[in-house]
Amino acid sequence: LASLFLQVGRETGVDPFILAAVAHVESRFGSALKPDLTGDCEPRTWYTQGVPVQNTGWTSLKPKYFGKPLFAPANATLGNAPNPLQLHGSLTSGCWGLGLMQIDYNQRWSWVSANNWRDPLTNIRKGASILQENLKALQAKNVTGELLIRGTIAAYNTGIGNVLKSISIGRDVDATTAGGVFGNHDYSRRVLSAQNDFVAKFRALPA
């Protein structure tokens, strides 16, 4: 895997040690995933206009979930979005994080539908793309320094909207994050800690 992180780092300009650290926190480099390479298996409830979806199908509105154990019907559709419970026959367990970098189906269903997310290189490339999107969005709001770095990473977990809201009200950027397979509300710190560990180990390798 190390060569893949380095390759994507060269392709995108994203620090390969950050990419490796995200994969470590998200999935322990895949060892924390189910055999089908899915994770994040907490049940999610889909709502339309504040009403839980049961047997009425989906609407064209963007779904929101609140972590309760209720799923939409297996034959439901959401605009052009495939039902995640049927997608590629892989999400019948109700898992939403996909692959090494735990790409979130709820946010990236179009990409998931068109790409082989189980391929490690493809998955890492998408993770790098998400980090780049987050960085640009924060730079557009004149976020700089350590806050820019931590916010970019935190948004990978909790979404750019949540990070921008936290910044606007003076709250820590990790306030709405979950810590992957490790802990809660310290996601960017855990990623940066892992990055530092990987850099130190790399520098300790014989020349």
N, C-alpha and C. Protein backbone atom coordinates (compact mmCIF):
# COMPACT_ATOMS: atom_id res chain seq x y z
N LEU A 1 0.81 -1.22 0.00
CA LEU A 1 0.00 0.00 0.00
C LEU A 1 0.85 1.27 0.00
N ALA A 2 2.02 1.20 0.62
CA ALA A 2 2.84 2.40 0.72
C ALA A 2 3.12 3.01 -0.65
N SER A 3 3.39 2.16 -1.63
CA SER A 3 3.69 2.66 -2.97
C SER A 3 2.49 3.37 -3.58
N LEU A 4 1.28 2.93 -3.23
CA LEU A 4 0.07 3.56 -3.77
C LEU A 4 -0.12 4.95 -3.18
N PHE A 5 0.11 5.09 -1.87
CA PHE A 5 0.01 6.42 -1.26
C PHE A 5 1.03 7.37 -1.85
N LEU A 6 2.24 6.87 -2.08
CA LEU A 6 3.28 7.71 -2.69
C LEU A 6 2.90 8.08 -4.11
N GLN A 7 2.33 7.13 -4.87
CA GLN A 7 1.93 7.41 -6.24
C GLN A 7 0.87 8.49 -6.31
N VAL A 8 -0.16 8.35 -5.47
CA VAL A 8 -1.24 9.34 -5.48
C VAL A 8 -0.72 10.68 -4.98
N GLY A 9 0.18 10.66 -4.03
CA GLY A 9 0.78 11.90 -3.58
C GLY A 9 1.50 12.63 -4.71
N ARG A 10 2.23 11.88 -5.53
CA ARG A 10 2.92 12.49 -6.67
C ARG A 10 1.92 13.01 -7.70
N GLU A 11 0.85 12.26 -7.91
CA GLU A 11 -0.15 12.65 -8.92
C GLU A 11 -0.91 13.92 -8.52
N THR A 12 -1.21 14.05 -7.24
CA THR A 12 -2.16 15.07 -6.79
C THR A 12 -1.52 16.21 -6.00
N GLY A 13 -0.34 15.98 -5.46
CA GLY A 13 0.25 16.98 -4.58
C GLY A 13 -0.22 16.88 -3.15
N VAL A 14 -1.10 15.92 -2.86
CA VAL A 14 -1.54 15.70 -1.48
C VAL A 14 -0.46 14.90 -0.75
N ASP A 15 -0.14 15.31 0.46
CA ASP A 15 0.88 14.64 1.26
C ASP A 15 0.54 13.15 1.38
N PRO A 16 1.41 12.26 0.88
CA PRO A 16 1.09 10.82 0.95
C PRO A 16 0.99 10.30 2.38
N PHE A 17 1.68 10.98 3.31
CA PHE A 17 1.60 10.55 4.70
C PHE A 17 0.25 10.93 5.31
N ILE A 18 -0.35 12.02 4.83
CA ILE A 18 -1.72 12.36 5.24
C ILE A 18 -2.68 11.32 4.68
N LEU A 19 -2.51 10.94 3.43
CA LEU A 19 -3.38 9.92 2.84
C LEU A 19 -3.29 8.62 3.62
N ALA A 20 -2.07 8.21 3.95
CA ALA A 20 -1.89 6.98 4.71
C ALA A 20 -2.51 7.11 6.10
N ALA A 21 -2.39 8.28 6.70
CA ALA A 21 -2.95 8.49 8.03
C ALA A 21 -4.47 8.43 8.01
N VAL A 22 -5.08 8.99 6.96
CA VAL A 22 -6.55 8.92 6.84
C VAL A 22 -6.98 7.45 6.71
N ALA A 23 -6.28 6.70 5.87
CA ALA A 23 -6.62 5.28 5.71
C ALA A 23 -6.45 4.52 7.02
N HIS A 24 -5.44 4.88 7.79
CA HIS A 24 -5.20 4.24 9.08
C HIS A 24 -6.34 4.52 10.06
N VAL A 25 -6.73 5.80 10.15
CA VAL A 25 -7.79 6.17 11.09
C VAL A 25 -9.15 5.65 10.62
N GLU A 26 -9.39 5.70 9.31
CA GLU A 26 -10.68 5.29 8.78
C GLU A 26 -10.89 3.77 8.83
N SER A 27 -9.86 3.01 8.49
CA SER A 27 -10.09 1.57 8.31
C SER A 27 -8.95 0.68 8.77
N ARG A 28 -7.95 1.28 9.42
CA ARG A 28 -6.74 0.52 9.77
C ARG A 28 -6.18 -0.18 8.54
N PHE A 29 -6.09 0.56 7.48
CA PHE A 29 -5.60 0.06 6.19
C PHE A 29 -6.41 -1.14 5.69
N GLY A 30 -7.70 -1.13 6.02
CA GLY A 30 -8.60 -2.18 5.55
C GLY A 30 -8.84 -3.29 6.54
N SER A 31 -8.01 -3.40 7.57
CA SER A 31 -8.15 -4.53 8.50
C SER A 31 -9.39 -4.44 9.38
N ALA A 32 -9.96 -3.23 9.51
CA ALA A 32 -11.16 -3.05 10.32
C ALA A 32 -12.44 -3.18 9.52
N LEU A 33 -12.32 -3.47 8.21
CA LEU A 33 -13.49 -3.53 7.35
C LEU A 33 -14.08 -4.94 7.31
N LYS A 34 -15.30 -5.01 6.83
CA LYS A 34 -15.95 -6.30 6.60
C LYS A 34 -15.32 -6.96 5.37
N PRO A 35 -15.58 -8.24 5.15
CA PRO A 35 -14.97 -8.92 4.00
C PRO A 35 -15.26 -8.27 2.66
N ASP A 36 -16.40 -7.56 2.54
CA ASP A 36 -16.71 -6.89 1.28
C ASP A 36 -16.11 -5.48 1.20
N LEU A 37 -15.22 -5.14 2.17
CA LEU A 37 -14.52 -3.86 2.22
C LEU A 37 -15.42 -2.69 2.56
N THR A 38 -16.52 -2.95 3.24
CA THR A 38 -17.38 -1.87 3.72
C THR A 38 -17.18 -1.69 5.22
N GLY A 39 -17.52 -0.48 5.66
CA GLY A 39 -17.46 -0.15 7.08
C GLY A 39 -18.55 0.85 7.40
N ASP A 40 -18.45 1.49 8.58
CA ASP A 40 -19.46 2.45 9.01
C ASP A 40 -20.83 1.82 8.92
N CYS A 41 -21.07 0.81 9.72
CA CYS A 41 -22.26 -0.02 9.57
C CYS A 41 -23.37 0.31 10.54
N GLU A 42 -23.33 1.49 11.14
CA GLU A 42 -24.44 1.89 11.99
C GLU A 42 -25.67 2.16 11.12
N PRO A 43 -26.84 1.66 11.52
CA PRO A 43 -28.04 1.93 10.72
C PRO A 43 -28.35 3.42 10.65
N ARG A 44 -28.82 3.85 9.49
CA ARG A 44 -29.20 5.24 9.30
C ARG A 44 -30.66 5.31 8.89
N THR A 45 -31.35 6.27 9.42
CA THR A 45 -32.74 6.51 9.05
C THR A 45 -32.79 7.62 8.01
N TRP A 46 -33.51 7.40 6.91
CA TRP A 46 -33.67 8.42 5.89
C TRP A 46 -34.96 9.19 6.14
N TYR A 47 -34.90 10.52 6.02
CA TYR A 47 -36.06 11.37 6.25
C TYR A 47 -36.39 12.15 4.99
N THR A 48 -37.67 12.34 4.73
CA THR A 48 -38.10 13.24 3.67
C THR A 48 -39.04 14.26 4.31
N GLN A 49 -38.62 15.51 4.24
CA GLN A 49 -39.38 16.60 4.86
C GLN A 49 -39.66 16.29 6.33
N GLY A 50 -38.65 15.71 7.00
CA GLY A 50 -38.77 15.45 8.42
C GLY A 50 -39.53 14.18 8.77
N VAL A 51 -40.02 13.45 7.76
CA VAL A 51 -40.81 12.24 8.02
C VAL A 51 -39.97 11.02 7.67
N PRO A 52 -39.84 10.06 8.59
CA PRO A 52 -39.05 8.86 8.28
C PRO A 52 -39.60 8.12 7.07
N VAL A 53 -38.71 7.69 6.20
CA VAL A 53 -39.11 6.91 5.02
C VAL A 53 -39.40 5.48 5.47
N GLN A 54 -40.58 4.99 5.16
CA GLN A 54 -40.90 3.61 5.45
C GLN A 54 -41.32 2.92 4.15
N ASN A 55 -42.59 2.88 3.83
CA ASN A 55 -43.03 2.20 2.62
C ASN A 55 -43.46 3.17 1.54
N THR A 56 -43.08 4.43 1.66
CA THR A 56 -43.52 5.43 0.70
C THR A 56 -42.47 5.72 -0.35
N GLY A 57 -41.32 5.04 -0.31
CA GLY A 57 -40.25 5.32 -1.27
C GLY A 57 -39.50 6.59 -0.90
N TRP A 58 -38.59 6.97 -1.78
CA TRP A 58 -37.79 8.17 -1.56
C TRP A 58 -38.45 9.35 -2.27
N THR A 59 -37.97 10.55 -1.98
CA THR A 59 -38.36 11.71 -2.75
C THR A 59 -37.12 12.26 -3.44
N SER A 60 -37.28 13.32 -4.20
CA SER A 60 -36.13 13.91 -4.89
C SER A 60 -35.31 14.80 -3.97
N LEU A 61 -35.75 14.95 -2.71
CA LEU A 61 -35.01 15.77 -1.77
C LEU A 61 -33.76 15.05 -1.31
N LYS A 62 -32.72 15.81 -0.99
CA LYS A 62 -31.50 15.21 -0.45
C LYS A 62 -31.82 14.58 0.90
N PRO A 63 -31.48 13.31 1.09
CA PRO A 63 -31.81 12.65 2.36
C PRO A 63 -30.92 13.12 3.50
N LYS A 64 -31.43 13.04 4.69
CA LYS A 64 -30.67 13.29 5.90
C LYS A 64 -30.85 12.08 6.81
N TYR A 65 -29.79 11.75 7.54
CA TYR A 65 -29.93 10.59 8.41
C TYR A 65 -29.66 10.98 9.85
N PHE A 66 -30.24 10.22 10.76
CA PHE A 66 -30.12 10.52 12.17
C PHE A 66 -29.70 9.30 12.97
N GLY A 67 -29.17 8.28 12.31
CA GLY A 67 -28.58 7.17 13.02
C GLY A 67 -29.55 6.24 13.72
N LYS A 68 -30.80 6.22 13.32
CA LYS A 68 -31.76 5.33 13.96
C LYS A 68 -31.96 4.07 13.11
N PRO A 69 -32.33 2.96 13.72
CA PRO A 69 -32.38 1.68 12.99
C PRO A 69 -33.61 1.49 12.13
N LEU A 70 -33.70 2.28 11.06
CA LEU A 70 -34.80 2.13 10.12
C LEU A 70 -34.26 2.39 8.73
N PHE A 71 -34.57 1.52 7.78
CA PHE A 71 -34.07 1.70 6.43
C PHE A 71 -35.23 1.90 5.46
N ALA A 72 -34.89 2.52 4.35
CA ALA A 72 -35.86 2.67 3.28
C ALA A 72 -36.13 1.30 2.65
N PRO A 73 -37.26 1.15 1.97
CA PRO A 73 -37.58 -0.14 1.36
C PRO A 73 -36.58 -0.51 0.27
N ALA A 74 -36.41 -1.81 0.03
CA ALA A 74 -35.40 -2.29 -0.90
C ALA A 74 -35.66 -1.84 -2.33
N ASN A 75 -36.91 -1.52 -2.67
CA ASN A 75 -37.23 -1.13 -4.04
C ASN A 75 -37.31 0.39 -4.20
N ALA A 76 -36.81 1.14 -3.21
CA ALA A 76 -36.90 2.59 -3.26
C ALA A 76 -35.85 3.17 -4.21
N THR A 77 -36.14 4.37 -4.73
CA THR A 77 -35.17 5.09 -5.55
C THR A 77 -35.13 6.54 -5.08
N LEU A 78 -34.06 7.23 -5.35
CA LEU A 78 -33.93 8.64 -4.99
C LEU A 78 -33.42 9.38 -6.22
N GLY A 79 -34.33 9.95 -7.00
CA GLY A 79 -33.91 10.59 -8.23
C GLY A 79 -33.16 9.59 -9.09
N ASN A 80 -31.94 9.92 -9.46
CA ASN A 80 -31.11 9.00 -10.23
C ASN A 80 -30.19 8.17 -9.36
N ALA A 81 -30.29 8.32 -8.05
CA ALA A 81 -29.38 7.61 -7.15
C ALA A 81 -29.84 6.18 -6.94
N PRO A 82 -28.95 5.21 -7.12
CA PRO A 82 -29.33 3.83 -6.81
C PRO A 82 -29.58 3.68 -5.32
N ASN A 83 -30.47 2.79 -4.96
CA ASN A 83 -30.66 2.48 -3.55
C ASN A 83 -29.38 1.87 -3.01
N PRO A 84 -28.79 2.43 -1.96
CA PRO A 84 -27.54 1.89 -1.44
C PRO A 84 -27.66 0.46 -0.96
N LEU A 85 -28.87 0.03 -0.60
CA LEU A 85 -29.05 -1.34 -0.15
C LEU A 85 -28.97 -2.34 -1.29
N GLN A 86 -28.99 -1.85 -2.53
CA GLN A 86 -28.91 -2.73 -3.68
C GLN A 86 -27.64 -2.51 -4.49
N LEU A 87 -26.92 -1.41 -4.27
CA LEU A 87 -25.80 -1.03 -5.11
C LEU A 87 -24.75 -2.13 -5.18
N HIS A 88 -24.50 -2.62 -6.38
CA HIS A 88 -23.48 -3.63 -6.62
C HIS A 88 -23.66 -4.87 -5.75
N GLY A 89 -24.83 -5.01 -5.15
CA GLY A 89 -25.06 -6.14 -4.28
C GLY A 89 -24.17 -6.16 -3.06
N SER A 90 -23.60 -4.99 -2.69
CA SER A 90 -22.56 -5.00 -1.66
C SER A 90 -22.97 -4.33 -0.36
N LEU A 91 -24.07 -3.61 -0.35
CA LEU A 91 -24.41 -2.84 0.82
C LEU A 91 -25.65 -3.35 1.54
N THR A 92 -25.96 -4.61 1.34
CA THR A 92 -27.17 -5.14 1.97
C THR A 92 -27.06 -5.16 3.48
N SER A 93 -25.85 -5.05 4.02
CA SER A 93 -25.68 -5.03 5.46
C SER A 93 -25.92 -3.65 6.04
N GLY A 94 -26.16 -2.66 5.18
CA GLY A 94 -26.38 -1.31 5.67
C GLY A 94 -25.10 -0.57 5.99
N CYS A 95 -23.99 -0.90 5.34
CA CYS A 95 -22.72 -0.22 5.56
C CYS A 95 -22.55 0.89 4.54
N TRP A 96 -21.99 2.02 4.98
CA TRP A 96 -21.97 3.22 4.15
C TRP A 96 -20.57 3.70 3.80
N GLY A 97 -19.58 3.29 4.56
CA GLY A 97 -18.20 3.64 4.26
C GLY A 97 -17.59 2.59 3.35
N LEU A 98 -16.92 3.03 2.29
CA LEU A 98 -16.47 2.11 1.25
C LEU A 98 -14.96 2.16 1.06
N GLY A 99 -14.31 1.02 1.25
CA GLY A 99 -12.91 0.88 0.93
C GLY A 99 -11.95 1.45 1.95
N LEU A 100 -10.67 1.43 1.59
CA LEU A 100 -9.59 1.87 2.48
C LEU A 100 -9.84 3.25 3.07
N MET A 101 -10.28 4.17 2.23
CA MET A 101 -10.46 5.56 2.65
C MET A 101 -11.88 5.83 3.14
N GLN A 102 -12.71 4.79 3.18
CA GLN A 102 -14.09 4.89 3.67
C GLN A 102 -14.86 6.03 2.99
N ILE A 103 -14.90 5.97 1.67
CA ILE A 103 -15.69 6.93 0.90
C ILE A 103 -17.16 6.75 1.27
N ASP A 104 -17.80 7.85 1.62
CA ASP A 104 -19.17 7.78 2.14
C ASP A 104 -20.17 7.72 0.99
N TYR A 105 -20.89 6.61 0.89
CA TYR A 105 -21.87 6.45 -0.18
C TYR A 105 -22.91 7.55 -0.15
N ASN A 106 -23.34 7.95 1.04
CA ASN A 106 -24.39 8.95 1.16
C ASN A 106 -24.01 10.26 0.47
N GLN A 107 -22.71 10.60 0.52
CA GLN A 107 -22.25 11.85 -0.06
C GLN A 107 -21.72 11.69 -1.49
N ARG A 108 -21.33 10.47 -1.86
CA ARG A 108 -20.60 10.27 -3.12
C ARG A 108 -21.22 9.18 -3.98
N TRP A 109 -22.53 9.05 -3.95
CA TRP A 109 -23.16 7.91 -4.62
C TRP A 109 -22.90 7.90 -6.11
N SER A 110 -22.83 9.09 -6.74
CA SER A 110 -22.59 9.13 -8.18
C SER A 110 -21.22 8.56 -8.53
N TRP A 111 -20.20 8.96 -7.76
CA TRP A 111 -18.86 8.44 -8.00
C TRP A 111 -18.80 6.94 -7.73
N VAL A 112 -19.42 6.53 -6.64
CA VAL A 112 -19.41 5.10 -6.27
C VAL A 112 -20.04 4.27 -7.38
N SER A 113 -21.12 4.77 -7.95
CA SER A 113 -21.83 4.03 -8.99
C SER A 113 -20.99 3.86 -10.25
N ALA A 114 -20.07 4.80 -10.49
CA ALA A 114 -19.32 4.81 -11.76
C ALA A 114 -17.90 4.28 -11.63
N ASN A 115 -17.45 3.97 -10.42
CA ASN A 115 -16.05 3.60 -10.23
C ASN A 115 -15.91 2.33 -9.39
N ASN A 116 -14.81 1.65 -9.56
CA ASN A 116 -14.51 0.45 -8.78
C ASN A 116 -13.89 0.87 -7.46
N TRP A 117 -14.73 1.19 -6.50
CA TRP A 117 -14.25 1.71 -5.22
C TRP A 117 -13.48 0.68 -4.42
N ARG A 118 -13.62 -0.59 -4.75
CA ARG A 118 -12.85 -1.62 -4.03
C ARG A 118 -11.38 -1.64 -4.43
N ASP A 119 -11.06 -1.09 -5.59
CA ASP A 119 -9.67 -1.02 -6.03
C ASP A 119 -8.92 -0.03 -5.14
N PRO A 120 -7.84 -0.44 -4.47
CA PRO A 120 -7.16 0.46 -3.53
C PRO A 120 -6.69 1.76 -4.17
N LEU A 121 -6.11 1.71 -5.35
CA LEU A 121 -5.61 2.92 -5.98
C LEU A 121 -6.75 3.88 -6.30
N THR A 122 -7.83 3.36 -6.85
CA THR A 122 -9.00 4.19 -7.16
C THR A 122 -9.55 4.82 -5.89
N ASN A 123 -9.62 4.06 -4.83
CA ASN A 123 -10.16 4.55 -3.56
C ASN A 123 -9.28 5.64 -2.97
N ILE A 124 -7.97 5.43 -3.00
CA ILE A 124 -7.05 6.43 -2.47
C ILE A 124 -7.11 7.71 -3.29
N ARG A 125 -7.20 7.57 -4.60
CA ARG A 125 -7.32 8.76 -5.45
C ARG A 125 -8.56 9.58 -5.09
N LYS A 126 -9.66 8.90 -4.82
CA LYS A 126 -10.87 9.63 -4.45
C LYS A 126 -10.69 10.30 -3.10
N GLY A 127 -10.05 9.62 -2.16
CA GLY A 127 -9.78 10.25 -0.88
C GLY A 127 -8.96 11.51 -1.04
N ALA A 128 -7.95 11.47 -1.91
CA ALA A 128 -7.13 12.65 -2.17
C ALA A 128 -7.96 13.77 -2.78
N SER A 129 -8.86 13.41 -3.69
CA SER A 129 -9.72 14.41 -4.33
C SER A 129 -10.61 15.10 -3.31
N ILE A 130 -11.14 14.34 -2.36
CA ILE A 130 -11.99 14.92 -1.32
C ILE A 130 -11.19 15.90 -0.46
N LEU A 131 -9.98 15.52 -0.10
CA LEU A 131 -9.14 16.42 0.68
C LEU A 131 -8.84 17.70 -0.09
N GLN A 132 -8.60 17.58 -1.39
CA GLN A 132 -8.35 18.77 -2.21
C GLN A 132 -9.58 19.67 -2.26
N GLU A 133 -10.76 19.08 -2.39
CA GLU A 133 -12.00 19.85 -2.39
C GLU A 133 -12.15 20.62 -1.07
N ASN A 134 -11.88 19.94 0.03
CA ASN A 134 -12.00 20.57 1.35
C ASN A 134 -11.02 21.74 1.48
N LEU A 135 -9.78 21.52 1.03
CA LEU A 135 -8.77 22.57 1.12
C LEU A 135 -9.20 23.81 0.35
N LYS A 136 -9.67 23.62 -0.88
CA LYS A 136 -10.08 24.76 -1.71
C LYS A 136 -11.27 25.50 -1.09
N ALA A 137 -12.20 24.74 -0.53
CA ALA A 137 -13.38 25.37 0.08
C ALA A 137 -12.98 26.23 1.28
N LEU A 138 -12.03 25.76 2.07
CA LEU A 138 -11.59 26.53 3.23
C LEU A 138 -10.74 27.72 2.82
N GLN A 139 -9.90 27.54 1.81
CA GLN A 139 -9.10 28.66 1.30
C GLN A 139 -10.00 29.76 0.75
N ALA A 140 -11.11 29.37 0.15
CA ALA A 140 -12.05 30.35 -0.39
C ALA A 140 -12.68 31.20 0.72
N LYS A 141 -12.66 30.66 1.95
CA LYS A 141 -13.18 31.39 3.11
C LYS A 141 -12.06 32.03 3.91
N ASN A 142 -10.87 32.09 3.29
CA ASN A 142 -9.70 32.74 3.90
C ASN A 142 -9.24 32.07 5.18
N VAL A 143 -9.44 30.77 5.28
CA VAL A 143 -8.90 30.01 6.40
C VAL A 143 -7.44 29.69 6.11
N THR A 144 -6.57 29.88 7.09
CA THR A 144 -5.14 29.70 6.87
C THR A 144 -4.51 28.93 8.04
N GLY A 145 -3.23 28.62 7.87
CA GLY A 145 -2.43 28.06 8.95
C GLY A 145 -2.89 26.69 9.41
N GLU A 146 -2.68 26.45 10.71
CA GLU A 146 -3.04 25.16 11.28
C GLU A 146 -4.53 24.88 11.14
N LEU A 147 -5.34 25.93 11.25
CA LEU A 147 -6.78 25.75 11.11
C LEU A 147 -7.14 25.24 9.73
N LEU A 148 -6.42 25.68 8.71
CA LEU A 148 -6.66 25.20 7.36
C LEU A 148 -6.34 23.71 7.24
N ILE A 149 -5.22 23.31 7.80
CA ILE A 149 -4.83 21.90 7.73
C ILE A 149 -5.80 21.03 8.50
N ARG A 150 -6.06 21.41 9.74
CA ARG A 150 -6.96 20.59 10.56
C ARG A 150 -8.38 20.60 10.01
N GLY A 151 -8.82 21.75 9.51
CA GLY A 151 -10.16 21.84 8.95
C GLY A 151 -10.32 20.97 7.71
N THR A 152 -9.29 20.95 6.86
CA THR A 152 -9.32 20.11 5.66
C THR A 152 -9.49 18.64 6.03
N ILE A 153 -8.77 18.22 7.04
CA ILE A 153 -8.83 16.82 7.47
C ILE A 153 -10.15 16.53 8.18
N ALA A 154 -10.56 17.42 9.08
CA ALA A 154 -11.81 17.21 9.81
C ALA A 154 -13.00 17.12 8.85
N ALA A 155 -12.98 17.94 7.78
CA ALA A 155 -14.08 17.93 6.82
C ALA A 155 -14.16 16.61 6.08
N TYR A 156 -13.07 15.90 5.97
CA TYR A 156 -13.11 14.57 5.34
C TYR A 156 -14.06 13.66 6.11
N ASN A 157 -14.13 13.86 7.40
CA ASN A 157 -14.96 13.01 8.26
C ASN A 157 -16.35 13.56 8.47
N THR A 158 -16.45 14.87 8.71
CA THR A 158 -17.74 15.43 9.12
C THR A 158 -18.40 16.29 8.06
N GLY A 159 -17.69 16.60 6.96
CA GLY A 159 -18.26 17.43 5.90
C GLY A 159 -17.83 18.88 6.02
N ILE A 160 -17.64 19.52 4.88
CA ILE A 160 -17.14 20.89 4.88
C ILE A 160 -18.12 21.86 5.52
N GLY A 161 -19.41 21.61 5.38
CA GLY A 161 -20.41 22.49 5.99
C GLY A 161 -20.29 22.53 7.50
N ASN A 162 -20.11 21.37 8.11
CA ASN A 162 -19.98 21.32 9.56
C ASN A 162 -18.71 22.02 10.03
N VAL A 163 -17.63 21.86 9.28
CA VAL A 163 -16.37 22.52 9.66
C VAL A 163 -16.51 24.03 9.55
N LEU A 164 -17.08 24.52 8.47
CA LEU A 164 -17.26 25.95 8.31
C LEU A 164 -18.16 26.53 9.40
N LYS A 165 -19.17 25.78 9.76
CA LYS A 165 -20.06 26.25 10.84
C LYS A 165 -19.29 26.31 12.16
N SER A 166 -18.48 25.27 12.44
CA SER A 166 -17.70 25.27 13.67
C SER A 166 -16.76 26.46 13.72
N ILE A 167 -16.10 26.75 12.60
CA ILE A 167 -15.19 27.90 12.56
C ILE A 167 -15.94 29.20 12.80
N SER A 168 -17.11 29.31 12.20
CA SER A 168 -17.87 30.57 12.28
C SER A 168 -18.33 30.87 13.70
N ILE A 169 -18.53 29.84 14.52
CA ILE A 169 -18.99 30.07 15.90
C ILE A 169 -17.89 29.85 16.92
N GLY A 170 -16.65 29.72 16.44
CA GLY A 170 -15.52 29.61 17.34
C GLY A 170 -15.37 28.26 18.02
N ARG A 171 -15.94 27.24 17.39
CA ARG A 171 -15.85 25.89 17.95
C ARG A 171 -14.72 25.14 17.26
N ASP A 172 -14.13 24.19 17.95
CA ASP A 172 -13.05 23.40 17.36
C ASP A 172 -13.55 22.66 16.13
N VAL A 173 -12.69 22.56 15.11
CA VAL A 173 -13.11 21.93 13.85
C VAL A 173 -13.44 20.46 14.02
N ASP A 174 -12.94 19.84 15.07
CA ASP A 174 -13.23 18.43 15.33
C ASP A 174 -14.53 18.22 16.11
N ALA A 175 -15.23 19.28 16.43
CA ALA A 175 -16.37 19.17 17.34
C ALA A 175 -17.43 18.20 16.87
N THR A 176 -17.62 18.10 15.55
CA THR A 176 -18.68 17.23 15.03
C THR A 176 -18.13 15.96 14.38
N THR A 177 -16.83 15.70 14.56
CA THR A 177 -16.24 14.52 13.94
C THR A 177 -16.39 13.29 14.80
N ALA A 178 -16.27 12.16 14.15
CA ALA A 178 -16.09 10.88 14.84
C ALA A 178 -14.68 10.41 14.53
N GLY A 179 -14.11 9.63 15.39
CA GLY A 179 -12.70 9.27 15.25
C GLY A 179 -12.45 7.98 14.52
N GLY A 180 -13.26 7.65 13.53
CA GLY A 180 -13.04 6.41 12.80
C GLY A 180 -13.13 5.21 13.72
N VAL A 181 -12.15 4.33 13.66
CA VAL A 181 -12.19 3.12 14.49
C VAL A 181 -11.53 3.36 15.85
N PHE A 182 -11.17 4.60 16.15
CA PHE A 182 -10.40 4.86 17.37
C PHE A 182 -11.16 5.63 18.44
N GLY A 183 -11.83 6.70 18.11
CA GLY A 183 -12.44 7.51 19.16
C GLY A 183 -13.31 8.60 18.58
N ASN A 184 -13.74 9.54 19.43
CA ASN A 184 -14.70 10.56 19.03
C ASN A 184 -14.15 11.97 19.16
N HIS A 185 -14.55 12.83 18.24
CA HIS A 185 -14.36 14.27 18.32
C HIS A 185 -12.89 14.69 18.38
N ASP A 186 -12.01 13.95 17.77
CA ASP A 186 -10.61 14.36 17.68
C ASP A 186 -10.01 13.85 16.37
N TYR A 187 -10.81 13.81 15.33
CA TYR A 187 -10.43 13.16 14.09
C TYR A 187 -9.17 13.76 13.47
N SER A 188 -9.14 15.08 13.31
CA SER A 188 -7.97 15.67 12.65
C SER A 188 -6.71 15.48 13.48
N ARG A 189 -6.83 15.52 14.78
CA ARG A 189 -5.66 15.31 15.64
C ARG A 189 -5.14 13.89 15.51
N ARG A 190 -6.04 12.94 15.41
CA ARG A 190 -5.61 11.55 15.26
C ARG A 190 -4.93 11.34 13.90
N VAL A 191 -5.48 11.95 12.87
CA VAL A 191 -4.86 11.82 11.55
C VAL A 191 -3.46 12.44 11.55
N LEU A 192 -3.34 13.64 12.12
CA LEU A 192 -2.05 14.31 12.14
C LEU A 192 -1.04 13.56 13.01
N SER A 193 -1.51 12.96 14.09
CA SER A 193 -0.63 12.15 14.93
C SER A 193 -0.11 10.94 14.16
N ALA A 194 -1.01 10.28 13.43
CA ALA A 194 -0.59 9.15 12.62
C ALA A 194 0.38 9.58 11.52
N GLN A 195 0.10 10.74 10.92
CA GLN A 195 1.00 11.25 9.89
C GLN A 195 2.41 11.44 10.45
N ASN A 196 2.50 12.05 11.63
CA ASN A 196 3.81 12.27 12.24
C ASN A 196 4.52 10.95 12.51
N ASP A 197 3.78 9.95 12.95
CA ASP A 197 4.37 8.64 13.20
C ASP A 197 4.92 8.04 11.91
N PHE A 198 4.16 8.14 10.83
CA PHE A 198 4.58 7.56 9.56
C PHE A 198 5.81 8.29 9.01
N VAL A 199 5.84 9.60 9.15
CA VAL A 199 6.99 10.37 8.68
C VAL A 199 8.25 9.96 9.45
N ALA A 200 8.10 9.82 10.78
CA ALA A 200 9.25 9.43 11.60
C ALA A 200 9.77 8.05 11.22
N LYS A 201 8.85 7.11 10.96
CA LYS A 201 9.27 5.77 10.58
C LYS A 201 9.95 5.78 9.21
N PHE A 202 9.42 6.61 8.30
CA PHE A 202 10.01 6.70 6.97
C PHE A 202 11.43 7.26 7.03
N ARG A 203 11.64 8.26 7.87
CA ARG A 203 12.96 8.88 7.99
C ARG A 203 13.95 7.94 8.66
N ALA A 204 13.42 7.01 9.46
CA ALA A 204 14.30 6.07 10.16
C ALA A 204 14.74 4.91 9.28
N LEU A 205 14.14 4.79 8.09
CA LEU A 205 14.54 3.71 7.18
C LEU A 205 15.96 3.93 6.69
N PRO A 206 16.70 2.86 6.49
CA PRO A 206 18.06 3.01 5.96
C PRO A 206 18.05 3.61 4.57
N ALA A 207 19.02 4.44 4.26
CA ALA A 207 19.07 5.09 2.96
C ALA A 207 19.34 4.08 1.86
